[in-house]
Amino acid sequence: MLSALLATMVFLSAQPAPRSRNFVLETGLKVWDVDVSDMNGDGMADILLLTSDDQSYPLKKELALFLSDGKGGYPTKPSAVLPLDPSMGAAMLAECDGKPPKELVVLDAAGALVYRFEAGEFKKVGEPRFPSLLPSHAKEPSFLKHSAKDLLGDGRDLWFIPTPTGYDLRRMDGTVALAECDVISEMRREENTYIVHRLPAVHPFDVPGEQHKGIAFLSDAFADFAHGPDWKQHERFRIPINLAEKWQGEAKMEDFNNDGLPDLVVTQTKGTINMMAQTQVYLAKESFKYPETPTKTFSNKGGVSSPILIDVDGDKRKDVVLISIPLGVTNFINFFVRGKIAIRADVYLFNGTDFGDKPTFSTGLTMDAPEGRERVAYTFGDFNGDGRLDVAFGKESDTLAIRIGEKEKFLSSDPWVTIKVPSFGMADEYDLNGNAAQDIVMYHPGGPNAKRVDVIVF
């Protein structure tokens, strides 16, 4: 027994300790969104921050760029700063001329300004004008991370610009096509008038026998498909949001079986005291069509639930992770007495045809409850580079913990590593240095660390 214990100790001591390099990025204005791209063509990922003083008039806004040092490190202060007009509302990175690196497209309701980063600064290379539903004078500007796609295979991205009837598919030199889909616009009048637009999510996909990619536009009510020359052919599928007395419904798309066809995932929630969340998966059998009955139904009673569609076990197929917050007495006591909140994760692995009747794995996480507008930071990714999914989450207000995926269970019982950083805010996974392990970028909108970004490189 002693020899076995000594062997175990030797084995454990031989395991490489997790190493991370932590960088703190500082800005003069509050950070509202983050994106990552190689902006100077050196093959390393650079970090872009959209910043704004939401209390200033006129609004003071800047884009701050932090260039990688070539070894996976980042400076504390920006490498370059681009002042932004107060009217801007959003930005995106898009390949506009077919020659990397990507350009920066700054948008408002009346058009765009296009910048190329060269010789250490941003230079304006275009100023197309066009109307859209995009906001102007936004106090909290955002990156549009899924609004530029190369659908023609020529190395140039199409911009998805929202209009009252769908999307204007355009480039810097003009419109390529107009695609109709389900855009929901609502107005509410009190003393002020509120106008809200709900835009469908965009999912490009391959259409058998067609040269260019088709586009699926997913709203809460319809899946609209545009395909063919100039995307003029149109198909529509009504999403089966049919749970009685529901108060919330949403739909997502993902290709589970890697057949090139986007599958449909519908989640509906009903009830207050006796709450129930239901998630249904519809596997596409052919382009633009789904079965009348769901391929799989997941039900969660007594809590709020939301599905994450992601590869858990590294087999290159998407799985379903149901994240739920139980609304029982224990969770209320934890929240009001201990300042904690409990999260449950049920994992259904997709085996190529179905998900099984019971969760493959189930696990729980306990986090510090945030104050005010802040939220607990968490993100999924492969942070140790072994091919399995891990989770990074704010275990305490000043501690980010990472639990790694294991073959026999979803996540390790104990943290693989803990990192001292402010853990309220937003966390996203990126590949910053090109190795097998993913990295983390955290920012903290609406809180005391709003001018700080934490970068964790593995």
Short mmCIF file of C-alpha atoms in Angstrom, two decimals:
data_model
loop_
_atom_site.label_atom_id
_atom_site.label_comp_id
_atom_site.label_asym_id
_atom_site.label_seq_id
_atom_site.Cartn_x
_atom_site.Cartn_y
_atom_site.Cartn_z
CA MET A 1 0.00 0.00 0.00
CA LEU A 2 2.87 2.36 0.85
CA SER A 3 4.53 1.66 -2.49
CA ALA A 4 1.28 2.40 -4.29
CA LEU A 5 0.95 5.69 -2.40
CA LEU A 6 4.54 6.65 -3.25
CA ALA A 7 3.93 5.79 -6.91
CA THR A 8 0.84 7.99 -6.92
CA MET A 9 2.80 10.85 -5.37
CA VAL A 10 5.54 10.52 -8.00
CA PHE A 11 2.92 10.48 -10.77
CA LEU A 12 1.20 13.57 -9.45
CA SER A 13 4.48 15.42 -8.99
CA ALA A 14 5.35 14.61 -12.60
CA GLN A 15 2.25 16.32 -13.93
CA PRO A 16 3.13 19.74 -15.39
CA ALA A 17 1.72 22.58 -13.32
CA PRO A 18 -0.69 24.71 -15.32
CA ARG A 19 1.02 27.87 -16.44
CA SER A 20 -0.68 31.01 -17.56
CA ARG A 21 0.54 34.49 -18.32
CA ASN A 22 -1.79 37.26 -17.21
CA PHE A 23 -1.88 40.72 -18.76
CA VAL A 24 -3.91 43.73 -17.64
CA LEU A 25 -4.91 46.16 -20.40
CA GLU A 26 -5.81 49.70 -19.32
CA THR A 27 -7.86 52.30 -21.17
CA GLY A 28 -8.94 55.86 -20.52
CA LEU A 29 -12.62 55.13 -21.23
CA LYS A 30 -15.00 52.34 -20.23
CA VAL A 31 -14.70 49.13 -22.26
CA TRP A 32 -17.99 47.91 -23.72
CA ASP A 33 -16.88 45.19 -26.13
CA VAL A 34 -13.85 43.22 -27.28
CA ASP A 35 -12.75 41.54 -30.50
CA VAL A 36 -9.57 39.81 -31.62
CA SER A 37 -7.82 39.75 -35.00
CA ASP A 38 -4.36 39.95 -36.53
CA MET A 39 -4.31 43.64 -37.48
CA ASN A 40 -0.67 44.09 -38.54
CA GLY A 41 -0.13 40.84 -40.46
CA ASP A 42 2.51 39.31 -38.18
CA GLY A 43 0.49 36.13 -37.60
CA MET A 44 -0.30 36.94 -33.96
CA ALA A 45 -3.71 37.85 -32.52
CA ASP A 46 -4.20 41.48 -31.52
CA ILE A 47 -6.92 42.78 -29.19
CA LEU A 48 -9.37 45.58 -30.07
CA LEU A 49 -11.50 47.36 -27.48
CA LEU A 50 -14.57 49.52 -28.11
CA THR A 51 -14.61 52.18 -25.40
CA SER A 52 -16.96 55.02 -24.51
CA ASP A 53 -17.63 57.49 -21.71
CA ASP A 54 -21.38 56.95 -21.46
CA GLN A 55 -21.78 60.05 -19.24
CA SER A 56 -20.06 62.54 -21.56
CA TYR A 57 -21.73 64.94 -23.97
CA PRO A 58 -20.99 64.74 -26.77
CA LEU A 59 -20.18 61.08 -26.33
CA LYS A 60 -16.46 60.43 -26.25
CA LYS A 61 -15.59 57.15 -27.97
CA GLU A 62 -12.39 55.43 -28.98
CA LEU A 63 -11.18 52.17 -30.42
CA ALA A 64 -8.08 50.97 -28.57
CA LEU A 65 -5.74 48.46 -30.24
CA PHE A 66 -3.28 46.32 -28.27
CA LEU A 67 -0.74 44.64 -30.55
CA SER A 68 0.79 41.32 -29.57
CA ASP A 69 4.52 41.52 -28.88
CA GLY A 70 5.09 38.45 -31.06
CA LYS A 71 5.52 36.15 -28.05
CA GLY A 72 1.89 36.11 -26.94
CA GLY A 73 2.20 39.11 -24.64
CA TYR A 74 0.35 42.43 -24.62
CA PRO A 75 1.22 45.96 -23.49
CA THR A 76 -0.56 47.67 -20.62
CA LYS A 77 -1.36 50.78 -22.69
CA PRO A 78 -2.84 50.80 -26.23
CA SER A 79 -0.51 50.46 -29.21
CA ALA A 80 -2.86 52.74 -31.19
CA VAL A 81 -6.06 54.65 -30.47
CA LEU A 82 -8.66 55.65 -33.08
CA PRO A 83 -11.04 58.44 -31.98
CA LEU A 84 -14.60 57.59 -33.03
CA ASP A 85 -17.39 59.95 -33.97
CA PRO A 86 -20.13 60.24 -31.32
CA SER A 87 -22.66 59.04 -33.90
CA MET A 88 -21.13 55.57 -34.28
CA GLY A 89 -23.13 52.67 -32.89
CA ALA A 90 -21.30 49.49 -33.86
CA ALA A 91 -18.15 48.16 -35.49
CA MET A 92 -17.02 44.98 -37.20
CA LEU A 93 -13.92 43.44 -38.74
CA ALA A 94 -14.32 42.50 -42.40
CA GLU A 95 -12.06 41.56 -45.28
CA CYS A 96 -12.90 44.34 -47.71
CA ASP A 97 -10.14 44.23 -50.34
CA GLY A 98 -9.31 40.51 -50.39
CA LYS A 99 -5.86 41.12 -48.87
CA PRO A 100 -5.39 40.35 -45.15
CA PRO A 101 -5.37 41.80 -42.55
CA LYS A 102 -9.04 42.65 -42.16
CA GLU A 103 -10.35 46.19 -42.23
CA LEU A 104 -12.22 47.93 -39.41
CA VAL A 105 -15.77 48.97 -40.38
CA VAL A 106 -17.36 51.57 -38.09
CA LEU A 107 -21.14 51.83 -38.52
CA ASP A 108 -24.12 54.02 -37.71
CA ALA A 109 -27.65 54.36 -39.11
CA ALA A 110 -26.43 56.39 -42.11
CA GLY A 111 -23.48 54.34 -43.34
CA ALA A 112 -19.93 53.31 -42.53
CA LEU A 113 -16.34 54.46 -42.21
CA VAL A 114 -13.74 51.90 -43.27
CA TYR A 115 -10.21 51.91 -41.83
CA ARG A 116 -7.07 49.93 -42.63
CA PHE A 117 -4.34 49.58 -40.01
CA GLU A 118 -0.93 50.23 -41.52
CA ALA A 119 2.32 51.86 -40.47
CA GLY A 120 1.13 51.88 -36.86
CA GLU A 121 -2.12 53.80 -37.37
CA PHE A 122 -5.66 53.54 -38.70
CA LYS A 123 -6.14 55.16 -42.11
CA LYS A 124 -9.59 55.79 -43.59
CA VAL A 125 -10.01 54.01 -46.94
CA GLY A 126 -13.76 54.33 -47.54
CA GLU A 127 -16.93 56.12 -46.47
CA PRO A 128 -19.97 54.42 -48.05
CA ARG A 129 -23.36 55.90 -47.22
CA PHE A 130 -26.49 53.76 -46.85
CA PRO A 131 -29.53 53.67 -44.50
CA SER A 132 -29.95 50.85 -42.01
CA LEU A 133 -31.54 49.83 -38.71
CA LEU A 134 -28.19 50.05 -36.94
CA PRO A 135 -28.10 52.49 -34.00
CA SER A 136 -26.51 55.92 -33.95
CA HIS A 137 -25.06 57.65 -30.85
CA ALA A 138 -25.00 54.41 -28.89
CA LYS A 139 -23.64 54.90 -25.38
CA GLU A 140 -22.48 51.27 -25.23
CA PRO A 141 -21.08 50.44 -28.69
CA SER A 142 -20.70 46.79 -29.74
CA PHE A 143 -18.78 44.66 -32.21
CA LEU A 144 -20.90 42.83 -34.78
CA LYS A 145 -19.01 39.53 -34.73
CA HIS A 146 -21.23 37.56 -37.12
CA SER A 147 -22.11 40.24 -39.66
CA ALA A 148 -19.34 39.78 -42.23
CA LYS A 149 -19.08 36.52 -44.20
CA ASP A 150 -17.30 35.40 -47.39
CA LEU A 151 -20.23 33.77 -49.18
CA LEU A 152 -18.83 33.92 -52.73
CA GLY A 153 -15.47 32.31 -51.99
CA ASP A 154 -13.45 35.19 -53.43
CA GLY A 155 -11.77 36.28 -50.19
CA ARG A 156 -13.98 39.34 -49.71
CA ASP A 157 -16.64 39.52 -47.02
CA LEU A 158 -20.24 40.52 -47.50
CA TRP A 159 -21.65 42.84 -44.82
CA PHE A 160 -25.03 41.90 -43.33
CA ILE A 161 -26.67 45.31 -42.88
CA PRO A 162 -30.15 45.17 -41.26
CA THR A 163 -33.07 46.88 -43.01
CA PRO A 164 -36.82 46.92 -42.25
CA THR A 165 -37.40 43.95 -44.57
CA GLY A 166 -34.26 41.89 -44.05
CA TYR A 167 -30.55 42.28 -44.75
CA ASP A 168 -28.70 44.40 -47.29
CA LEU A 169 -25.79 42.19 -48.41
CA ARG A 170 -23.18 44.73 -49.41
CA ARG A 171 -19.53 45.56 -49.71
CA MET A 172 -17.67 48.82 -49.47
CA ASP A 173 -18.46 49.60 -53.13
CA GLY A 174 -22.21 48.90 -52.94
CA THR A 175 -25.06 46.41 -52.56
CA VAL A 176 -24.59 42.86 -53.86
CA ALA A 177 -28.06 41.51 -53.00
CA LEU A 178 -31.09 42.07 -50.79
CA ALA A 179 -32.30 39.16 -48.68
CA GLU A 180 -35.78 39.22 -47.15
CA CYS A 181 -36.37 37.66 -43.73
CA ASP A 182 -38.37 38.11 -40.53
CA VAL A 183 -37.42 41.44 -38.92
CA ILE A 184 -39.58 42.30 -35.91
CA SER A 185 -40.13 45.98 -35.11
CA GLU A 186 -42.15 47.09 -32.11
CA MET A 187 -43.07 50.49 -30.67
CA ARG A 188 -44.15 51.41 -27.17
CA ARG A 189 -45.36 54.87 -26.21
CA GLU A 190 -45.19 56.32 -22.72
CA GLU A 191 -43.92 59.85 -22.24
CA ASN A 192 -41.11 58.75 -24.51
CA THR A 193 -41.43 56.55 -27.56
CA TYR A 194 -39.44 53.32 -27.62
CA ILE A 195 -38.76 51.57 -30.93
CA VAL A 196 -37.13 48.13 -30.78
CA HIS A 197 -35.96 45.95 -33.67
CA ARG A 198 -35.29 42.22 -33.32
CA LEU A 199 -33.02 40.97 -36.08
CA PRO A 200 -32.70 37.31 -37.08
CA ALA A 201 -29.44 35.44 -36.49
CA VAL A 202 -27.43 34.62 -39.63
CA HIS A 203 -26.22 31.09 -40.46
CA PRO A 204 -24.47 30.46 -43.81
CA PHE A 205 -24.61 26.84 -45.01
CA ASP A 206 -23.85 24.74 -48.08
CA VAL A 207 -26.68 23.95 -50.47
CA PRO A 208 -26.22 20.72 -52.50
CA GLY A 209 -25.83 21.50 -56.20
CA GLU A 210 -25.36 25.26 -55.72
CA GLN A 211 -22.11 27.15 -56.22
CA HIS A 212 -22.45 29.68 -53.42
CA LYS A 213 -23.45 29.27 -49.80
CA GLY A 214 -27.07 29.67 -48.77
CA ILE A 215 -28.13 31.75 -45.79
CA ALA A 216 -30.46 30.77 -42.96
CA PHE A 217 -32.02 33.68 -41.06
CA LEU A 218 -33.34 32.58 -37.67
CA SER A 219 -35.87 34.68 -35.77
CA ASP A 220 -38.11 33.65 -32.87
CA ALA A 221 -40.90 32.70 -35.29
CA PHE A 222 -39.35 31.66 -38.62
CA ALA A 223 -36.31 30.14 -40.25
CA ASP A 224 -35.95 31.95 -43.58
CA PHE A 225 -33.62 30.45 -46.20
CA ALA A 226 -32.15 32.52 -49.03
CA HIS A 227 -30.19 30.72 -51.77
CA GLY A 228 -29.56 30.54 -55.49
CA PRO A 229 -28.27 33.35 -57.74
CA ASP A 230 -28.20 36.63 -55.75
CA TRP A 231 -29.99 34.73 -52.96
CA LYS A 232 -33.35 35.42 -54.61
CA GLN A 233 -34.82 31.96 -53.94
CA HIS A 234 -36.66 31.93 -50.63
CA GLU A 235 -37.98 29.17 -48.36
CA ARG A 236 -39.65 29.61 -44.96
CA PHE A 237 -40.13 27.23 -42.04
CA ARG A 238 -42.33 28.21 -39.10
CA ILE A 239 -40.53 27.43 -35.86
CA PRO A 240 -42.71 25.23 -33.60
CA ILE A 241 -42.89 27.54 -30.57
CA ASN A 242 -46.05 25.87 -29.26
CA LEU A 243 -45.76 25.36 -25.50
CA ALA A 244 -49.00 26.55 -23.86
CA GLU A 245 -48.76 29.62 -21.60
CA LYS A 246 -45.10 30.13 -22.39
CA TRP A 247 -43.44 33.43 -21.47
CA GLN A 248 -40.22 32.98 -23.39
CA GLY A 249 -39.18 31.19 -26.55
CA GLU A 250 -35.95 31.16 -28.54
CA ALA A 251 -34.38 29.18 -31.36
CA LYS A 252 -30.78 28.33 -32.31
CA MET A 253 -29.14 26.56 -35.22
CA GLU A 254 -26.22 24.13 -35.31
CA ASP A 255 -25.10 21.27 -37.56
CA PHE A 256 -24.96 18.35 -35.12
CA ASN A 257 -24.26 15.49 -37.54
CA ASN A 258 -21.87 17.40 -39.86
CA ASP A 259 -24.01 16.82 -42.95
CA GLY A 260 -23.87 20.49 -43.97
CA LEU A 261 -27.51 21.15 -43.06
CA PRO A 262 -28.30 23.43 -40.10
CA ASP A 263 -30.32 21.66 -37.42
CA LEU A 264 -32.84 23.49 -35.23
CA VAL A 265 -32.93 23.82 -31.43
CA VAL A 266 -36.03 25.38 -29.83
CA THR A 267 -36.24 26.34 -26.14
CA GLN A 268 -39.46 27.43 -24.41
CA THR A 269 -40.13 28.38 -20.80
CA LYS A 270 -43.45 28.53 -18.97
CA GLY A 271 -44.74 28.96 -15.43
CA THR A 272 -43.57 31.03 -12.45
CA ILE A 273 -43.75 28.96 -9.26
CA ASN A 274 -43.93 25.66 -11.14
CA MET A 275 -41.47 26.67 -13.84
CA MET A 276 -40.56 24.36 -16.70
CA ALA A 277 -38.05 24.80 -19.52
CA GLN A 278 -38.29 22.59 -22.59
CA THR A 279 -35.63 22.24 -25.30
CA GLN A 280 -36.41 20.40 -28.54
CA VAL A 281 -33.92 19.39 -31.24
CA TYR A 282 -35.01 18.98 -34.87
CA LEU A 283 -32.40 17.31 -37.10
CA ALA A 284 -32.72 18.45 -40.71
CA LYS A 285 -33.34 15.64 -43.21
CA GLU A 286 -32.97 17.83 -46.30
CA SER A 287 -32.39 21.48 -47.14
CA PHE A 288 -34.99 23.90 -45.73
CA LYS A 289 -37.11 21.18 -44.07
CA TYR A 290 -37.44 19.72 -40.57
CA PRO A 291 -39.49 16.82 -39.17
CA GLU A 292 -42.90 17.53 -37.66
CA THR A 293 -41.92 15.95 -34.34
CA PRO A 294 -38.65 16.75 -32.57
CA THR A 295 -35.76 14.31 -32.74
CA LYS A 296 -35.14 14.88 -29.03
CA THR A 297 -36.87 16.74 -26.18
CA PHE A 298 -35.15 17.83 -22.96
CA SER A 299 -37.25 19.05 -20.04
CA ASN A 300 -36.09 20.84 -16.91
CA LYS A 301 -38.56 21.49 -14.08
CA GLY A 302 -38.11 24.11 -11.39
CA GLY A 303 -35.56 26.37 -13.02
CA VAL A 304 -34.49 28.63 -15.84
CA SER A 305 -32.60 26.72 -18.52
CA SER A 306 -30.62 27.65 -21.62
CA PRO A 307 -28.83 25.26 -24.02
CA ILE A 308 -25.23 25.68 -25.14
CA LEU A 309 -24.41 23.85 -28.37
CA ILE A 310 -20.73 22.91 -28.25
CA ASP A 311 -18.34 19.97 -28.69
CA VAL A 312 -17.74 18.56 -25.20
CA ASP A 313 -15.69 15.38 -25.79
CA GLY A 314 -13.55 16.43 -28.76
CA ASP A 315 -15.17 14.18 -31.38
CA LYS A 316 -15.86 17.15 -33.73
CA ARG A 317 -19.63 16.85 -33.21
CA LYS A 318 -21.71 19.40 -31.33
CA ASP A 319 -23.34 18.30 -28.07
CA VAL A 320 -26.00 19.90 -25.84
CA VAL A 321 -25.09 21.42 -22.49
CA LEU A 322 -28.18 22.49 -20.54
CA ILE A 323 -27.25 25.25 -18.08
CA SER A 324 -29.96 25.80 -15.49
CA ILE A 325 -30.49 27.87 -12.35
CA PRO A 326 -32.70 25.91 -9.92
CA LEU A 327 -35.32 28.12 -8.26
CA GLY A 328 -35.64 26.10 -5.08
CA VAL A 329 -35.42 27.11 -1.41
CA THR A 330 -31.74 26.18 -1.15
CA ASN A 331 -30.70 28.49 -3.97
CA PHE A 332 -32.71 31.38 -2.50
CA ILE A 333 -31.05 30.89 0.90
CA ASN A 334 -27.62 30.72 -0.74
CA PHE A 335 -28.33 33.93 -2.64
CA PHE A 336 -29.74 36.08 0.17
CA VAL A 337 -27.68 34.71 3.10
CA ARG A 338 -24.35 33.64 1.59
CA GLY A 339 -24.29 35.77 -1.54
CA LYS A 340 -23.88 32.61 -3.66
CA ILE A 341 -25.72 31.19 -6.64
CA ALA A 342 -25.79 27.55 -7.74
CA ILE A 343 -25.68 26.52 -11.40
CA ARG A 344 -26.42 23.04 -12.76
CA ALA A 345 -25.06 21.65 -16.04
CA ASP A 346 -26.49 18.55 -17.75
CA VAL A 347 -24.53 17.25 -20.73
CA TYR A 348 -26.09 15.22 -23.55
CA LEU A 349 -23.42 13.86 -25.91
CA PHE A 350 -24.47 13.41 -29.54
CA ASN A 351 -23.38 9.99 -30.83
CA GLY A 352 -24.09 10.68 -34.49
CA THR A 353 -27.78 9.72 -34.42
CA ASP A 354 -29.23 10.70 -31.01
CA PHE A 355 -28.49 12.10 -27.55
CA GLY A 356 -29.64 9.29 -25.25
CA ASP A 357 -32.47 9.36 -22.72
CA LYS A 358 -30.46 10.60 -19.73
CA PRO A 359 -27.64 13.11 -19.35
CA THR A 360 -24.21 11.65 -20.02
CA PHE A 361 -22.82 13.93 -17.30
CA SER A 362 -24.28 16.22 -14.66
CA THR A 363 -22.40 18.65 -12.46
CA GLY A 364 -22.91 21.77 -10.34
CA LEU A 365 -21.04 25.04 -9.90
CA THR A 366 -21.29 27.58 -7.09
CA MET A 367 -20.45 31.21 -7.78
CA ASP A 368 -20.46 34.53 -5.95
CA ALA A 369 -23.62 36.50 -6.76
CA PRO A 370 -22.88 39.85 -8.48
CA GLU A 371 -24.15 43.29 -7.50
CA GLY A 372 -26.01 45.78 -9.68
CA ARG A 373 -25.44 45.48 -13.44
CA GLU A 374 -22.54 43.10 -13.12
CA ARG A 375 -22.75 39.41 -13.98
CA VAL A 376 -20.66 36.38 -13.12
CA ALA A 377 -18.06 35.81 -15.83
CA TYR A 378 -17.90 32.36 -17.38
CA THR A 379 -16.86 30.82 -20.66
CA PHE A 380 -16.32 27.39 -22.16
CA GLY A 381 -13.18 26.37 -24.05
CA ASP A 382 -10.26 23.95 -24.17
CA PHE A 383 -7.82 25.73 -21.86
CA ASN A 384 -5.37 22.87 -21.23
CA GLY A 385 -5.19 21.77 -24.86
CA ASP A 386 -6.29 18.14 -24.41
CA GLY A 387 -9.25 18.36 -26.80
CA ARG A 388 -11.98 18.21 -24.16
CA LEU A 389 -14.19 21.09 -23.08
CA ASP A 390 -13.31 23.01 -19.91
CA VAL A 391 -15.10 25.81 -18.09
CA ALA A 392 -13.71 29.03 -16.62
CA PHE A 393 -16.01 30.76 -14.15
CA GLY A 394 -16.00 33.36 -11.41
CA LYS A 395 -15.77 31.19 -8.32
CA GLU A 396 -15.43 34.26 -6.09
CA SER A 397 -15.55 37.98 -6.81
CA ASP A 398 -11.74 38.10 -7.17
CA THR A 399 -11.06 34.56 -8.38
CA LEU A 400 -11.50 32.90 -11.76
CA ALA A 401 -11.46 29.10 -11.49
CA ILE A 402 -10.97 26.63 -14.34
CA ARG A 403 -12.31 23.10 -14.09
CA ILE A 404 -11.11 20.81 -16.85
CA GLY A 405 -13.07 18.22 -18.76
CA GLU A 406 -12.52 14.56 -17.93
CA LYS A 407 -13.41 11.37 -19.79
CA GLU A 408 -15.51 9.88 -17.00
CA LYS A 409 -17.31 13.09 -16.04
CA PHE A 410 -18.04 16.50 -17.46
CA LEU A 411 -15.67 18.53 -15.25
CA SER A 412 -13.04 17.86 -12.62
CA SER A 413 -14.20 18.11 -9.00
CA ASP A 414 -11.46 20.57 -8.08
CA PRO A 415 -10.16 23.55 -10.06
CA TRP A 416 -7.24 22.86 -12.37
CA VAL A 417 -6.07 26.40 -11.74
CA THR A 418 -7.38 29.53 -9.99
CA ILE A 419 -6.41 33.01 -11.13
CA LYS A 420 -6.73 36.21 -9.13
CA VAL A 421 -8.67 38.62 -11.35
CA PRO A 422 -11.95 40.54 -10.97
CA SER A 423 -14.41 37.82 -11.94
CA PHE A 424 -17.58 39.82 -12.53
CA GLY A 425 -18.06 40.79 -16.16
CA MET A 426 -17.79 39.09 -19.54
CA ALA A 427 -15.33 36.35 -20.50
CA ASP A 428 -14.66 35.07 -24.02
CA GLU A 429 -12.37 32.33 -25.26
CA TYR A 430 -9.91 33.02 -28.10
CA ASP A 431 -6.84 31.46 -29.64
CA LEU A 432 -4.29 34.20 -29.03
CA ASN A 433 -0.99 32.38 -29.50
CA GLY A 434 -1.67 29.53 -31.94
CA ASN A 435 -1.08 26.59 -29.58
CA ALA A 436 -3.53 23.81 -28.66
CA ALA A 437 -4.88 25.60 -25.58
CA GLN A 438 -7.42 28.39 -25.84
CA ASP A 439 -7.01 31.69 -23.99
CA ILE A 440 -9.36 34.07 -22.16
CA VAL A 441 -10.15 37.76 -22.50
CA MET A 442 -12.25 39.30 -19.71
CA TYR A 443 -13.80 42.76 -19.55
CA HIS A 444 -16.05 44.31 -16.95
CA PRO A 445 -18.78 46.61 -18.35
CA GLY A 446 -20.92 48.51 -15.88
CA GLY A 447 -18.70 47.81 -12.87
CA PRO A 448 -15.78 49.36 -10.97
CA ASN A 449 -13.25 47.71 -13.34
CA ALA A 450 -14.89 49.02 -16.52
CA LYS A 451 -11.60 50.49 -17.83
CA ARG A 452 -9.68 47.25 -17.35
CA VAL A 453 -9.35 44.13 -19.49
CA ASP A 454 -7.74 40.91 -18.23
CA VAL A 455 -5.99 38.64 -20.74
CA ILE A 456 -5.08 35.09 -19.65
CA VAL A 457 -2.77 33.27 -22.06
CA PHE A 458 -2.10 29.52 -21.74
#
